[in-house]
Amino acid sequence: MADQYLLSIDNGTQSVRALLFDVNGNLAAKSQIHLQAYFSDHPGWAEHDADGYWNAVAAACQQLWRSTDIPRSAVKGVAVTTQRGTVVNLDRNGQVLRPAITWLDQRRVGKQKPLSWWWRAAFKLARVEGTIEYFRREAEINWIAEHQPEIWAKTHKYLLLSGFLNYRLCGRHVDSTGSQVAYLPFDYKRHQWAGARDWKWQALRVRPDMLPELVAPGTVIGAITAAAAAATGIPEGTPLVAAAADKACEVIGAGSLEPHIACLSYGTTATINTTSKKYVEVTPFIPPYPAALPGAYSTEVQIFRGYWMVNWFKEQFGHLEQMAGAEQGLAPEAMFDQLVNEVPPGSMGLMLQPYWSPGIRTPGPEAKGAMIGFGDVHTRSHMYRAILEGLAYALREGKERIERRSGVKVTELRIAGGGSQSDAAMQLTADIFGLPAARAHVYETSGLGAAIAIAAGLGLHSDFDSATRAMTRPGRIFQPIPANQKIYDQLYRRVYLGMYKQLQPMYQQIADITGYPEQL
């Protein structure tokens, strides 16, 4: 199998990467095309040229072939993994009707037509009326239908970015069940479009015929067309295999195949996920997302502005490190690790609650971020370490919620995402969780997860389980330091766990007085 390679196309928020893996999970070649930043015609909007995504995919693939001696004929299959929640409208000719609305977009639609009385009564009884209205107001479907009715009238297919790229590659409107993370009429328990009587069809102004066919991860959904081959250089006829969304692929790419192994993703959105064959709502009435493993669920807790806060710190307070790094030929992140190591565990009492963006239920829509415990000893170094510690505290709380709801104890950690490249972040994660923290053996874990789907789908490994075990392995493992673990455990239990409860009424007062964040 030495001459068999798997092509993963990973369309993230900031770049598109074309990645060639062998069947043992080794990264053999890589290319990367940075994307233009999203644009905002109005405050809070975040849109991107949809054809720009496709052009970046084509450019990344062409760059890949120029960078490697591996023959294109050795590529046995292709799969796409993308950012979640970014949507594209196509007309009957497959042409893009408007810019893609990205997952970062914050627009909301106004009050919607009431649901049927029986649904309203059921939701009121379950005390989730606010959650349902949040779903309806956040749904891009409803905004486009209300504010751009002429666009909506021309919309033949309404696709996630994954479905759009699949269409461009194979000419079919097909997407993976593992990619369906958005405001869509999707049945998260059965991994199919919602039944005809489901409330989501009333809540969203979309028809079933506007949505793509859904298939399980690992399904061959088509073959690379002549047009796609001309654009990308991928040989015509190469099988296109369904993968899953980037976070779901990241989880299996890090080797988190069983519920006792948690995957922490230190990316723009920081998450903790476990893979389970059992349907578990970590937050009641908020369903688990589909996993990259067919029929399985990803029990996820997310901190929306996770490692975005690291970039925020770098832009607001990190100019010295950026300049010093440039002078020494080092990345700013390496300089920031030095900041962390200048400060003792616990940041001398400086504590961060990382709710820089509000949530739906946990935290609620009134939530804000907070940093407490300032004294005259504190510097930028303490602030930076407190950010990393606060994110780890929040994810530890997520781990404990997952354990309570699932009944399965987490005993191992796999760390992925940009933050996993920081030794300081890895060590404090091991210390705060009190568990060994293993860095994934390759950085490109989302792409590796998509490659696993190809290998399983084409029979290069017998199934997802054997493919994941053959293609993933722990990288460097960081063991908890007992003295640090003791400090962190006390700060977590005696301070962090009480912060949100104590501050929540004041957050609500701030929202009432200032109108920010906007209330439901």
Short mmCIF file of C-alpha atoms in Angstrom, two decimals:
data_model
loop_
_atom_site.label_atom_id
_atom_site.label_comp_id
_atom_site.label_asym_id
_atom_site.label_seq_id
_atom_site.Cartn_x
_atom_site.Cartn_y
_atom_site.Cartn_z
CA MET A 1 0.00 0.00 0.00
CA ALA A 2 3.06 2.25 -0.20
CA ASP A 3 1.80 3.87 -3.40
CA GLN A 4 -1.68 4.67 -2.08
CA TYR A 5 -2.41 8.20 -0.96
CA LEU A 6 -5.49 10.01 0.30
CA LEU A 7 -6.27 13.65 -0.55
CA SER A 8 -7.98 15.73 2.12
CA ILE A 9 -9.25 19.22 1.33
CA ASP A 10 -9.57 21.21 4.54
CA ASN A 11 -11.42 24.52 4.09
CA GLY A 12 -11.03 26.41 7.34
CA THR A 13 -11.81 29.97 8.31
CA GLN A 14 -8.42 31.44 7.48
CA SER A 15 -7.05 29.11 4.79
CA VAL A 16 -7.63 26.12 2.53
CA ARG A 17 -5.19 23.23 2.80
CA ALA A 18 -4.68 20.33 0.39
CA LEU A 19 -3.14 17.40 2.27
CA LEU A 20 -1.81 14.06 1.07
CA PHE A 21 -1.73 11.27 3.66
CA ASP A 22 -0.57 7.70 3.30
CA VAL A 23 -2.61 4.82 4.70
CA ASN A 24 -0.57 4.86 7.93
CA GLY A 25 -1.60 8.42 8.74
CA ASN A 26 1.66 10.08 7.75
CA LEU A 27 1.43 13.50 6.12
CA ALA A 28 3.27 13.14 2.81
CA ALA A 29 2.64 16.55 1.21
CA LYS A 30 0.83 19.79 2.02
CA SER A 31 -0.11 23.08 0.41
CA GLN A 32 -1.94 26.05 1.86
CA ILE A 33 -3.77 29.01 0.33
CA HIS A 34 -4.69 31.81 2.71
CA LEU A 35 -8.20 33.15 2.30
CA GLN A 36 -9.26 36.74 2.03
CA ALA A 37 -10.77 37.86 5.32
CA TYR A 38 -14.55 37.92 5.55
CA PHE A 39 -16.20 41.23 4.73
CA SER A 40 -18.93 43.10 6.59
CA ASP A 41 -21.37 45.35 4.75
CA HIS A 42 -23.04 46.00 8.11
CA PRO A 43 -21.79 45.71 11.71
CA GLY A 44 -21.83 42.10 12.87
CA TRP A 45 -22.08 40.61 9.37
CA ALA A 46 -19.43 38.16 8.17
CA GLU A 47 -19.67 37.14 4.52
CA HIS A 48 -17.27 35.56 2.04
CA ASP A 49 -17.26 35.11 -1.72
CA ALA A 50 -18.43 31.50 -2.14
CA ASP A 51 -16.66 31.08 -5.48
CA GLY A 52 -13.57 32.41 -3.69
CA TYR A 53 -13.64 29.28 -1.51
CA TRP A 54 -13.75 27.08 -4.62
CA ASN A 55 -10.97 29.05 -6.32
CA ALA A 56 -8.81 28.60 -3.20
CA VAL A 57 -9.48 24.84 -3.25
CA ALA A 58 -8.38 24.67 -6.89
CA ALA A 59 -5.27 26.78 -6.19
CA ALA A 60 -4.32 24.67 -3.15
CA CYS A 61 -4.56 21.45 -5.17
CA GLN A 62 -2.53 22.84 -8.07
CA GLN A 63 0.10 24.08 -5.61
CA LEU A 64 0.18 20.63 -4.02
CA TRP A 65 1.05 18.89 -7.29
CA ARG A 66 3.88 21.35 -7.87
CA SER A 67 5.31 20.70 -4.40
CA THR A 68 5.55 16.89 -4.47
CA ASP A 69 6.92 14.07 -6.60
CA ILE A 70 4.00 11.82 -5.64
CA PRO A 71 2.12 11.04 -8.88
CA ARG A 72 -1.51 12.09 -9.03
CA SER A 73 -2.38 8.55 -10.09
CA ALA A 74 -1.43 7.40 -6.56
CA VAL A 75 -4.40 9.35 -5.11
CA LYS A 76 -7.08 6.75 -4.39
CA GLY A 77 -9.75 9.07 -3.05
CA VAL A 78 -10.67 12.63 -2.04
CA ALA A 79 -12.69 14.02 0.87
CA VAL A 80 -13.71 17.49 1.98
CA THR A 81 -13.82 18.80 5.54
CA THR A 82 -14.86 22.39 6.21
CA GLN A 83 -15.70 25.00 8.79
CA ARG A 84 -19.16 24.50 10.25
CA GLY A 85 -22.27 26.61 9.73
CA THR A 86 -21.25 28.55 6.59
CA VAL A 87 -24.07 28.54 4.01
CA VAL A 88 -24.33 29.01 0.23
CA ASN A 89 -27.35 29.67 -2.03
CA LEU A 90 -27.31 28.20 -5.56
CA ASP A 91 -29.69 28.71 -8.47
CA ARG A 92 -30.93 25.99 -10.84
CA ASN A 93 -27.76 26.27 -12.91
CA GLY A 94 -25.52 25.78 -9.89
CA GLN A 95 -24.47 29.42 -9.80
CA VAL A 96 -23.92 31.26 -6.54
CA LEU A 97 -26.70 33.76 -5.79
CA ARG A 98 -25.16 35.75 -2.92
CA PRO A 99 -22.03 35.75 -0.75
CA ALA A 100 -21.73 32.88 1.70
CA ILE A 101 -22.84 33.76 5.23
CA THR A 102 -20.08 32.45 7.49
CA TRP A 103 -20.31 30.92 10.94
CA LEU A 104 -18.95 34.17 12.43
CA ASP A 105 -21.95 36.17 11.22
CA GLN A 106 -24.04 37.73 14.00
CA ARG A 107 -27.10 39.05 12.15
CA ARG A 108 -30.51 38.19 13.52
CA VAL A 109 -33.96 38.19 12.05
CA GLY A 110 -36.94 39.85 13.75
CA LYS A 111 -39.81 38.18 15.55
CA GLN A 112 -41.15 35.23 13.60
CA LYS A 113 -44.64 33.92 12.93
CA PRO A 114 -45.71 31.82 15.97
CA LEU A 115 -45.37 28.06 15.78
CA SER A 116 -48.43 25.85 16.10
CA TRP A 117 -50.05 26.04 19.53
CA TRP A 118 -49.12 22.45 20.45
CA TRP A 119 -45.43 23.11 19.82
CA ARG A 120 -45.59 26.36 21.80
CA ALA A 121 -47.24 24.52 24.68
CA ALA A 122 -44.66 21.71 24.60
CA PHE A 123 -41.72 24.12 24.56
CA LYS A 124 -43.21 26.21 27.34
CA LEU A 125 -43.68 23.09 29.46
CA ALA A 126 -40.05 22.12 28.82
CA ARG A 127 -38.93 25.71 29.55
CA VAL A 128 -37.06 26.00 26.27
CA GLU A 129 -39.13 28.73 24.53
CA GLY A 130 -36.12 31.05 24.62
CA THR A 131 -33.85 28.43 23.07
CA ILE A 132 -36.31 27.79 20.23
CA GLU A 133 -36.72 31.51 19.51
CA TYR A 134 -32.94 31.90 19.55
CA PHE A 135 -32.73 29.13 16.92
CA ARG A 136 -35.30 30.87 14.71
CA ARG A 137 -33.75 34.33 15.01
CA GLU A 138 -30.21 33.10 14.35
CA ALA A 139 -31.16 31.02 11.30
CA GLU A 140 -29.66 32.43 8.10
CA ILE A 141 -32.52 30.79 6.19
CA ASN A 142 -35.05 33.07 7.86
CA TRP A 143 -32.93 36.21 7.41
CA ILE A 144 -32.47 35.65 3.67
CA ALA A 145 -36.16 34.78 3.17
CA GLU A 146 -37.23 37.94 5.02
CA HIS A 147 -34.66 40.49 3.83
CA GLN A 148 -33.75 39.14 0.37
CA PRO A 149 -36.96 37.47 -0.88
CA GLU A 150 -35.86 37.77 -4.52
CA ILE A 151 -32.70 35.76 -3.71
CA TRP A 152 -34.69 33.20 -1.77
CA ALA A 153 -37.17 32.81 -4.64
CA LYS A 154 -34.28 31.96 -6.99
CA THR A 155 -32.64 29.56 -4.53
CA HIS A 156 -32.72 26.01 -5.90
CA LYS A 157 -30.30 24.51 -3.36
CA TYR A 158 -29.31 25.74 0.07
CA LEU A 159 -26.02 24.12 1.05
CA LEU A 160 -23.40 24.16 3.72
CA LEU A 161 -19.88 24.95 2.49
CA SER A 162 -19.11 21.22 2.53
CA GLY A 163 -22.07 20.48 0.26
CA PHE A 164 -21.09 23.34 -2.05
CA LEU A 165 -17.53 22.02 -2.48
CA ASN A 166 -18.81 18.47 -2.96
CA TYR A 167 -21.07 19.81 -5.73
CA ARG A 168 -18.19 21.62 -7.41
CA LEU A 169 -16.07 18.45 -7.27
CA CYS A 170 -18.57 15.79 -8.37
CA GLY A 171 -21.60 17.64 -9.77
CA ARG A 172 -24.06 16.15 -7.28
CA HIS A 173 -25.97 17.83 -4.43
CA VAL A 174 -24.83 15.43 -1.71
CA ASP A 175 -23.40 16.11 1.74
CA SER A 176 -22.30 14.11 4.77
CA THR A 177 -24.47 13.71 7.83
CA GLY A 178 -21.26 14.43 9.75
CA SER A 179 -21.18 17.98 8.36
CA GLN A 180 -24.67 19.05 9.44
CA VAL A 181 -23.92 21.59 12.16
CA ALA A 182 -26.05 24.65 11.40
CA TYR A 183 -29.53 26.12 11.70
CA LEU A 184 -31.12 23.46 9.52
CA PRO A 185 -34.08 21.04 9.81
CA PHE A 186 -31.76 18.19 10.77
CA ASP A 187 -32.66 15.33 13.10
CA TYR A 188 -29.56 15.10 15.30
CA LYS A 189 -30.67 11.82 16.86
CA ARG A 190 -31.35 9.88 13.67
CA HIS A 191 -28.83 11.69 11.44
CA GLN A 192 -31.29 12.53 8.68
CA TRP A 193 -33.47 15.41 7.62
CA ALA A 194 -36.25 16.02 10.12
CA GLY A 195 -39.56 14.21 9.67
CA ALA A 196 -42.46 15.95 7.98
CA ARG A 197 -44.14 16.81 11.31
CA ASP A 198 -41.00 18.10 13.02
CA TRP A 199 -41.25 21.66 14.42
CA LYS A 200 -38.12 22.74 12.50
CA TRP A 201 -40.07 22.85 9.21
CA GLN A 202 -42.36 25.43 10.81
CA ALA A 203 -39.46 27.32 12.36
CA LEU A 204 -37.39 27.57 9.16
CA ARG A 205 -38.57 28.86 5.79
CA VAL A 206 -37.01 26.10 3.72
CA ARG A 207 -38.47 23.25 1.65
CA PRO A 208 -37.09 19.69 1.64
CA ASP A 209 -36.28 19.87 -2.08
CA MET A 210 -33.89 22.79 -1.42
CA LEU A 211 -31.61 20.59 0.68
CA PRO A 212 -28.99 18.07 -0.49
CA GLU A 213 -29.11 14.30 -0.20
CA LEU A 214 -27.43 13.12 3.00
CA VAL A 215 -25.11 10.13 3.33
CA ALA A 216 -23.02 8.72 6.18
CA PRO A 217 -19.29 9.46 6.48
CA GLY A 218 -17.27 7.02 4.41
CA THR A 219 -19.85 6.83 1.61
CA VAL A 220 -18.58 7.30 -1.95
CA ILE A 221 -20.73 10.18 -3.14
CA GLY A 222 -19.43 10.60 -6.66
CA ALA A 223 -16.35 11.02 -8.82
CA ILE A 224 -14.26 14.03 -9.77
CA THR A 225 -15.77 15.57 -12.91
CA ALA A 226 -13.86 16.72 -15.97
CA ALA A 227 -14.46 20.37 -15.02
CA ALA A 228 -13.24 19.82 -11.47
CA ALA A 229 -10.22 17.91 -12.77
CA ALA A 230 -9.31 20.81 -15.05
CA ALA A 231 -9.58 23.27 -12.15
CA THR A 232 -7.82 21.23 -9.45
CA GLY A 233 -5.56 18.78 -11.25
CA ILE A 234 -7.17 15.86 -9.40
CA PRO A 235 -7.53 13.01 -11.93
CA GLU A 236 -11.01 12.77 -13.44
CA GLY A 237 -12.98 9.85 -12.01
CA THR A 238 -11.20 9.82 -8.63
CA PRO A 239 -13.75 8.77 -5.96
CA LEU A 240 -15.10 11.55 -3.74
CA VAL A 241 -15.87 10.25 -0.24
CA ALA A 242 -18.08 11.86 2.43
CA ALA A 243 -16.13 12.97 5.52
CA ALA A 244 -17.47 15.35 8.20
CA ALA A 245 -17.14 18.88 9.58
CA ASP A 246 -13.67 20.02 10.65
CA LYS A 247 -14.23 19.62 14.40
CA ALA A 248 -15.68 16.13 13.96
CA CYS A 249 -12.77 15.11 11.72
CA GLU A 250 -10.35 16.63 14.22
CA VAL A 251 -11.72 14.38 16.97
CA ILE A 252 -11.05 11.11 15.15
CA GLY A 253 -7.86 12.52 13.62
CA ALA A 254 -6.59 12.97 17.18
CA GLY A 255 -7.52 9.36 17.98
CA SER A 256 -10.52 10.11 20.22
CA LEU A 257 -12.56 7.14 19.11
CA GLU A 258 -13.97 6.04 22.47
CA PRO A 259 -15.96 8.00 25.09
CA HIS A 260 -13.20 7.86 27.74
CA ILE A 261 -10.79 9.73 25.43
CA ALA A 262 -11.55 13.46 25.20
CA CYS A 263 -10.30 15.66 22.39
CA LEU A 264 -9.55 19.27 23.27
CA SER A 265 -9.40 21.59 20.28
CA TYR A 266 -7.44 24.75 20.93
CA GLY A 267 -8.69 26.65 17.90
CA THR A 268 -10.64 29.84 17.21
CA THR A 269 -13.47 28.12 19.03
CA ALA A 270 -12.09 25.98 21.86
CA THR A 271 -13.95 22.71 22.36
CA ILE A 272 -13.92 19.48 24.28
CA ASN A 273 -15.45 16.47 22.54
CA THR A 274 -15.94 12.79 23.18
CA THR A 275 -17.21 10.25 20.66
CA SER A 276 -20.14 8.15 21.79
CA LYS A 277 -22.47 5.58 20.24
CA LYS A 278 -25.07 6.79 22.76
CA TYR A 279 -27.17 9.92 22.22
CA VAL A 280 -26.27 12.26 25.11
CA GLU A 281 -27.41 15.86 25.52
CA VAL A 282 -24.66 17.49 27.59
CA THR A 283 -26.92 20.54 27.93
CA PRO A 284 -30.58 19.44 28.12
CA PHE A 285 -32.44 20.03 24.81
CA ILE A 286 -29.20 20.94 23.00
CA PRO A 287 -28.42 17.89 20.83
CA PRO A 288 -24.96 16.38 20.34
CA TYR A 289 -23.44 17.00 16.93
CA PRO A 290 -22.92 14.14 14.46
CA ALA A 291 -19.49 12.53 14.72
CA ALA A 292 -17.17 11.66 11.85
CA LEU A 293 -17.78 8.03 12.84
CA PRO A 294 -20.98 6.80 11.09
CA GLY A 295 -23.96 6.68 13.45
CA ALA A 296 -21.99 8.11 16.39
CA TYR A 297 -22.39 11.36 18.31
CA SER A 298 -19.90 14.02 19.31
CA THR A 299 -20.65 15.26 22.82
CA GLU A 300 -19.25 18.77 22.58
CA VAL A 301 -18.86 21.71 24.93
CA GLN A 302 -17.48 24.82 23.26
CA ILE A 303 -16.00 28.14 24.29
CA PHE A 304 -16.92 30.27 21.31
CA ARG A 305 -14.11 32.83 21.55
CA GLY A 306 -11.53 30.28 22.63
CA TYR A 307 -8.05 30.68 21.26
CA TRP A 308 -9.34 33.78 19.48
CA MET A 309 -8.46 35.37 22.84
CA VAL A 310 -4.81 34.53 22.24
CA ASN A 311 -4.93 36.55 19.00
CA TRP A 312 -6.82 39.29 20.84
CA PHE A 313 -4.05 39.45 23.44
CA LYS A 314 -1.39 39.45 20.73
CA GLU A 315 -3.05 42.34 18.90
CA GLN A 316 -3.82 44.41 22.00
CA PHE A 317 -0.82 43.74 24.26
CA GLY A 318 1.72 41.64 22.35
CA HIS A 319 3.61 44.20 20.27
CA LEU A 320 6.88 43.69 22.16
CA GLU A 321 6.80 39.93 21.56
CA GLN A 322 5.95 40.42 17.90
CA MET A 323 8.89 42.78 17.42
CA ALA A 324 11.27 40.59 19.44
CA GLY A 325 10.20 37.52 17.50
CA ALA A 326 10.81 39.30 14.19
CA GLU A 327 14.28 40.36 15.34
CA GLN A 328 15.19 36.84 16.50
CA GLY A 329 13.53 35.02 13.61
CA LEU A 330 11.01 33.38 15.95
CA ALA A 331 7.21 33.16 15.73
CA PRO A 332 5.38 35.46 18.20
CA GLU A 333 3.83 32.34 19.75
CA ALA A 334 7.28 31.15 20.85
CA MET A 335 7.80 34.48 22.59
CA PHE A 336 4.42 34.15 24.28
CA ASP A 337 5.45 30.77 25.70
CA GLN A 338 8.27 32.64 27.39
CA LEU A 339 5.66 34.97 28.93
CA VAL A 340 3.78 31.98 30.34
CA ASN A 341 6.91 30.46 31.83
CA GLU A 342 7.75 33.70 33.64
CA VAL A 343 4.65 33.27 35.82
CA PRO A 344 3.90 30.58 38.44
CA PRO A 345 0.89 28.25 38.05
CA GLY A 346 -2.27 30.06 39.10
CA SER A 347 -0.98 33.43 37.84
CA MET A 348 -0.62 34.66 41.42
CA GLY A 349 -4.40 34.68 41.86
CA LEU A 350 -5.43 36.25 38.54
CA MET A 351 -8.46 34.32 37.27
CA LEU A 352 -10.20 34.52 33.89
CA GLN A 353 -13.75 33.49 32.95
CA PRO A 354 -13.54 33.15 29.14
CA TYR A 355 -17.09 34.04 28.11
CA TRP A 356 -16.03 36.70 25.59
CA SER A 357 -19.16 35.75 23.61
CA PRO A 358 -22.55 34.89 25.12
CA GLY A 359 -24.14 31.47 24.78
CA ILE A 360 -27.61 30.00 24.54
CA ARG A 361 -28.07 28.27 27.90
CA THR A 362 -24.68 27.49 29.50
CA PRO A 363 -23.55 30.25 29.62
CA GLY A 364 -26.68 32.26 28.95
CA PRO A 365 -27.23 35.14 26.52
CA GLU A 366 -26.26 37.69 29.20
CA ALA A 367 -22.78 36.22 29.69
CA LYS A 368 -19.62 38.29 29.50
CA GLY A 369 -15.97 37.66 30.18
CA ALA A 370 -14.28 38.57 33.45
CA MET A 371 -10.84 38.73 34.99
CA ILE A 372 -10.60 38.99 38.78
CA GLY A 373 -7.86 39.02 41.41
CA PHE A 374 -5.72 41.88 40.10
CA GLY A 375 -2.92 43.18 42.29
CA ASP A 376 0.11 45.40 41.83
CA VAL A 377 2.26 42.32 41.13
CA HIS A 378 0.42 41.48 37.93
CA THR A 379 1.86 42.09 34.48
CA ARG A 380 1.04 41.22 30.88
CA SER A 381 2.64 37.84 31.51
CA HIS A 382 0.14 37.10 34.26
CA MET A 383 -2.72 38.17 32.00
CA TYR A 384 -1.57 35.90 29.21
CA ARG A 385 -1.14 32.88 31.45
CA ALA A 386 -4.54 33.60 33.05
CA ILE A 387 -6.13 33.47 29.58
CA LEU A 388 -4.69 30.00 28.90
CA GLU A 389 -5.64 28.82 32.38
CA GLY A 390 -9.17 30.21 32.10
CA LEU A 391 -9.77 28.36 28.84
CA ALA A 392 -8.52 25.12 30.41
CA TYR A 393 -10.74 25.65 33.49
CA ALA A 394 -13.77 26.15 31.22
CA LEU A 395 -12.98 23.01 29.24
CA ARG A 396 -12.45 21.03 32.45
CA GLU A 397 -15.92 22.15 33.53
CA GLY A 398 -17.16 20.91 30.14
CA LYS A 399 -15.46 17.56 30.74
CA GLU A 400 -17.24 17.18 34.08
CA ARG A 401 -20.60 18.01 32.49
CA ILE A 402 -19.98 15.38 29.80
CA GLU A 403 -19.03 12.82 32.47
CA ARG A 404 -22.16 13.52 34.53
CA ARG A 405 -24.50 13.25 31.55
CA SER A 406 -22.82 10.26 29.87
CA GLY A 407 -21.81 8.29 32.94
CA VAL A 408 -18.37 7.69 31.39
CA LYS A 409 -15.21 8.94 33.10
CA VAL A 410 -12.66 10.69 30.88
CA THR A 411 -9.23 9.17 31.48
CA GLU A 412 -7.18 10.43 28.53
CA LEU A 413 -6.77 13.74 26.70
CA ARG A 414 -5.82 14.37 23.09
CA ILE A 415 -5.02 18.00 22.20
CA ALA A 416 -5.38 19.45 18.69
CA GLY A 417 -5.61 22.89 17.09
CA GLY A 418 -3.16 25.76 16.93
CA GLY A 419 -2.82 26.04 20.69
CA SER A 420 -1.58 22.47 20.91
CA GLN A 421 1.75 23.62 19.48
CA SER A 422 2.50 25.52 22.70
CA ASP A 423 4.37 23.39 25.25
CA ALA A 424 3.27 25.79 27.98
CA ALA A 425 -0.41 25.38 27.05
CA MET A 426 -0.01 21.60 26.92
CA GLN A 427 1.60 21.44 30.36
CA LEU A 428 -0.93 23.64 32.13
CA THR A 429 -3.74 21.63 30.49
CA ALA A 430 -2.31 18.42 31.96
CA ASP A 431 -1.97 20.16 35.34
CA ILE A 432 -5.50 21.64 35.39
CA PHE A 433 -7.20 18.41 34.24
CA GLY A 434 -4.93 16.19 36.34
CA LEU A 435 -4.60 13.87 33.33
CA PRO A 436 -1.90 13.06 30.79
CA ALA A 437 -2.31 15.36 27.77
CA ALA A 438 -1.12 13.96 24.44
CA ARG A 439 -0.45 16.16 21.44
CA ALA A 440 -1.72 14.58 18.22
CA HIS A 441 1.08 13.03 16.14
CA VAL A 442 0.35 15.42 13.25
CA TYR A 443 -0.83 19.00 13.41
CA GLU A 444 -3.33 18.55 10.54
CA THR A 445 -5.81 16.50 12.55
CA SER A 446 -8.93 17.65 10.65
CA GLY A 447 -7.36 16.61 7.37
CA LEU A 448 -6.27 13.31 8.90
CA GLY A 449 -9.86 12.65 10.04
CA ALA A 450 -11.05 13.19 6.46
CA ALA A 451 -8.32 10.82 5.23
CA ILE A 452 -9.57 8.21 7.70
CA ALA A 453 -13.02 8.50 6.11
CA ILE A 454 -11.49 7.89 2.68
CA ALA A 455 -9.50 4.86 3.90
CA ALA A 456 -12.54 3.32 5.57
CA GLY A 457 -14.91 4.17 2.72
CA LEU A 458 -12.68 2.69 0.02
CA GLY A 459 -11.79 -0.41 2.03
CA LEU A 460 -8.09 0.49 2.40
CA HIS A 461 -8.76 -0.32 6.05
CA SER A 462 -11.62 -2.61 7.01
CA ASP A 463 -13.68 0.01 8.88
CA PHE A 464 -13.45 3.34 10.72
CA ASP A 465 -12.24 1.70 13.91
CA SER A 466 -9.30 -0.06 12.27
CA ALA A 467 -8.52 2.99 10.09
CA THR A 468 -8.42 5.29 13.12
CA ARG A 469 -6.23 2.92 15.11
CA ALA A 470 -3.84 2.42 12.19
CA MET A 471 -3.61 6.09 11.21
CA THR A 472 -3.47 7.92 14.57
CA ARG A 473 -1.16 7.74 17.58
CA PRO A 474 -0.22 10.03 20.45
CA GLY A 475 2.63 12.46 19.93
CA ARG A 476 4.44 14.01 22.89
CA ILE A 477 2.64 13.33 26.19
CA PHE A 478 2.65 15.89 29.01
CA GLN A 479 2.22 14.46 32.51
CA PRO A 480 0.59 16.48 35.34
CA ILE A 481 3.03 18.01 37.81
CA PRO A 482 1.59 17.18 41.28
CA ALA A 483 2.41 20.55 42.92
CA ASN A 484 0.85 22.49 40.04
CA GLN A 485 -2.15 20.16 39.96
CA LYS A 486 -2.85 20.84 43.65
CA ILE A 487 -2.87 24.63 43.17
CA TYR A 488 -5.06 24.43 40.10
CA ASP A 489 -7.54 22.03 41.66
CA GLN A 490 -8.13 24.40 44.58
CA LEU A 491 -8.48 27.47 42.34
CA TYR A 492 -10.85 25.58 40.05
CA ARG A 493 -13.10 24.21 42.78
CA ARG A 494 -13.05 27.11 45.23
CA VAL A 495 -12.97 30.05 42.79
CA TYR A 496 -13.60 29.28 39.12
CA LEU A 497 -16.73 27.16 39.57
CA GLY A 498 -18.39 30.00 41.48
CA MET A 499 -17.45 32.87 39.17
CA TYR A 500 -20.29 32.67 36.67
CA LYS A 501 -22.96 32.12 39.31
CA GLN A 502 -21.73 35.11 41.31
CA LEU A 503 -21.30 37.41 38.31
CA GLN A 504 -24.39 36.40 36.32
CA PRO A 505 -26.79 38.89 37.98
CA MET A 506 -24.32 41.71 37.30
CA TYR A 507 -23.93 40.63 33.68
CA GLN A 508 -27.72 40.87 33.37
CA GLN A 509 -27.66 44.37 34.86
CA ILE A 510 -24.94 45.42 32.40
CA ALA A 511 -27.04 44.10 29.50
CA ASP A 512 -30.16 45.88 30.79
CA ILE A 513 -28.34 49.19 31.14
CA THR A 514 -26.18 49.16 28.01
CA GLY A 515 -28.21 46.94 25.67
CA TYR A 516 -25.13 44.81 25.06
CA PRO A 517 -25.21 41.93 24.44
CA GLU A 518 -28.56 42.21 22.71
CA GLN A 519 -31.14 40.18 24.60
CA LEU A 520 -33.53 37.59 23.19
#
